CSV table of C-alpha atoms in Angstrom, one decimal:
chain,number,residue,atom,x,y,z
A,122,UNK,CA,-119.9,43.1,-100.0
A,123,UNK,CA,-123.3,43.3,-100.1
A,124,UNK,CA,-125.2,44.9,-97.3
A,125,UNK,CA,-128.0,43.2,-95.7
A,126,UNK,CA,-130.7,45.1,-93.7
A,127,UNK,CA,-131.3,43.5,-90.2
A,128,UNK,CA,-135.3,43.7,-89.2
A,129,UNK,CA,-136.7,44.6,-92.4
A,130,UNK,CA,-138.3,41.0,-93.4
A,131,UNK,CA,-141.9,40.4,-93.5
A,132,UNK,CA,-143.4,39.2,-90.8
A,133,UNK,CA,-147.2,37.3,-90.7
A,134,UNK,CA,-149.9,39.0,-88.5
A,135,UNK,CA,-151.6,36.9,-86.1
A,136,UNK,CA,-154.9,37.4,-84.6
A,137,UNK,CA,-154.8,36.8,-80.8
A,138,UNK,CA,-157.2,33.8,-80.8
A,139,UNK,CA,-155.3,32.2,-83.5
A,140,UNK,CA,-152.2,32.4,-81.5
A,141,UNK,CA,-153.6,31.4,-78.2
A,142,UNK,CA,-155.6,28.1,-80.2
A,143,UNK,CA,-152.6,27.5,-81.8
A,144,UNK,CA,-150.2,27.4,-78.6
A,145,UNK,CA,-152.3,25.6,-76.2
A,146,UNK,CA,-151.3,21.9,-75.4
A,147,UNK,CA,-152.8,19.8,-72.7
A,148,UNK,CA,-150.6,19.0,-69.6
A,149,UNK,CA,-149.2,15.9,-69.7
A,150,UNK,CA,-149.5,13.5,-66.4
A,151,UNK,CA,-146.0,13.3,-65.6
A,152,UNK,CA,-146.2,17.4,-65.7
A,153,UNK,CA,-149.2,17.4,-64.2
A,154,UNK,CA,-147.7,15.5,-61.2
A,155,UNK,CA,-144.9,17.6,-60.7
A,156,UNK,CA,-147.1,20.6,-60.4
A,157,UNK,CA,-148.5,18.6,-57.9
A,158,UNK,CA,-145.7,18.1,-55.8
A,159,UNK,CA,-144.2,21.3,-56.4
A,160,UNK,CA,-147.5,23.3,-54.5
A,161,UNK,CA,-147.4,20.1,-51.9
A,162,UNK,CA,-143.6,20.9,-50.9
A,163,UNK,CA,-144.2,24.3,-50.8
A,164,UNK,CA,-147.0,24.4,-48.7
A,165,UNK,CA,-145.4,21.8,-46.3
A,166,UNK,CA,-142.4,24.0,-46.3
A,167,UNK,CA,-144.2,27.0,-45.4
A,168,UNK,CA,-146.4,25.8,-42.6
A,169,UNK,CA,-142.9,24.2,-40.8
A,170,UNK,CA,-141.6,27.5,-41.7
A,171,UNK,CA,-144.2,29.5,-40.0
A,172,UNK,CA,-144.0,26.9,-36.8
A,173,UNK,CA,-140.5,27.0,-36.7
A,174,UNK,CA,-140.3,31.0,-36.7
A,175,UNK,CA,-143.3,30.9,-34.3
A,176,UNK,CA,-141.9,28.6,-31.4
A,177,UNK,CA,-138.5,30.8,-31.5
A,178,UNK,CA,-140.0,34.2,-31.3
């Protein structure tokens, strides 16, 4: 059988500009609006978290 080295291929180098132009994509709306309504729920949630604790202190 023949024996085959794990981790010894050639891998390309990068620069880190490259990789970061390369990897970049612009939101798309649908994403962009559950972003959106992620933050909103949380900071609803909080602040009727923070009354909620508050009034039964």
């Amino acid at each position: 059988m023949a024996e085959v080295k794990i981790g010894q291929q050639e891998q390309p180098q990068l620069d880190a500009r490259e990789a970061m132009e390369e990897e970049y994509f612009e939101l798309l709306p649908v994403e962009k609006k559950l972003i959106g309504y992620s933050l909103g729920l949380g900071l609803i949630l909080l602040v009727i978290f923070i009354i909620a604790f508050g009034v039964f202190k």
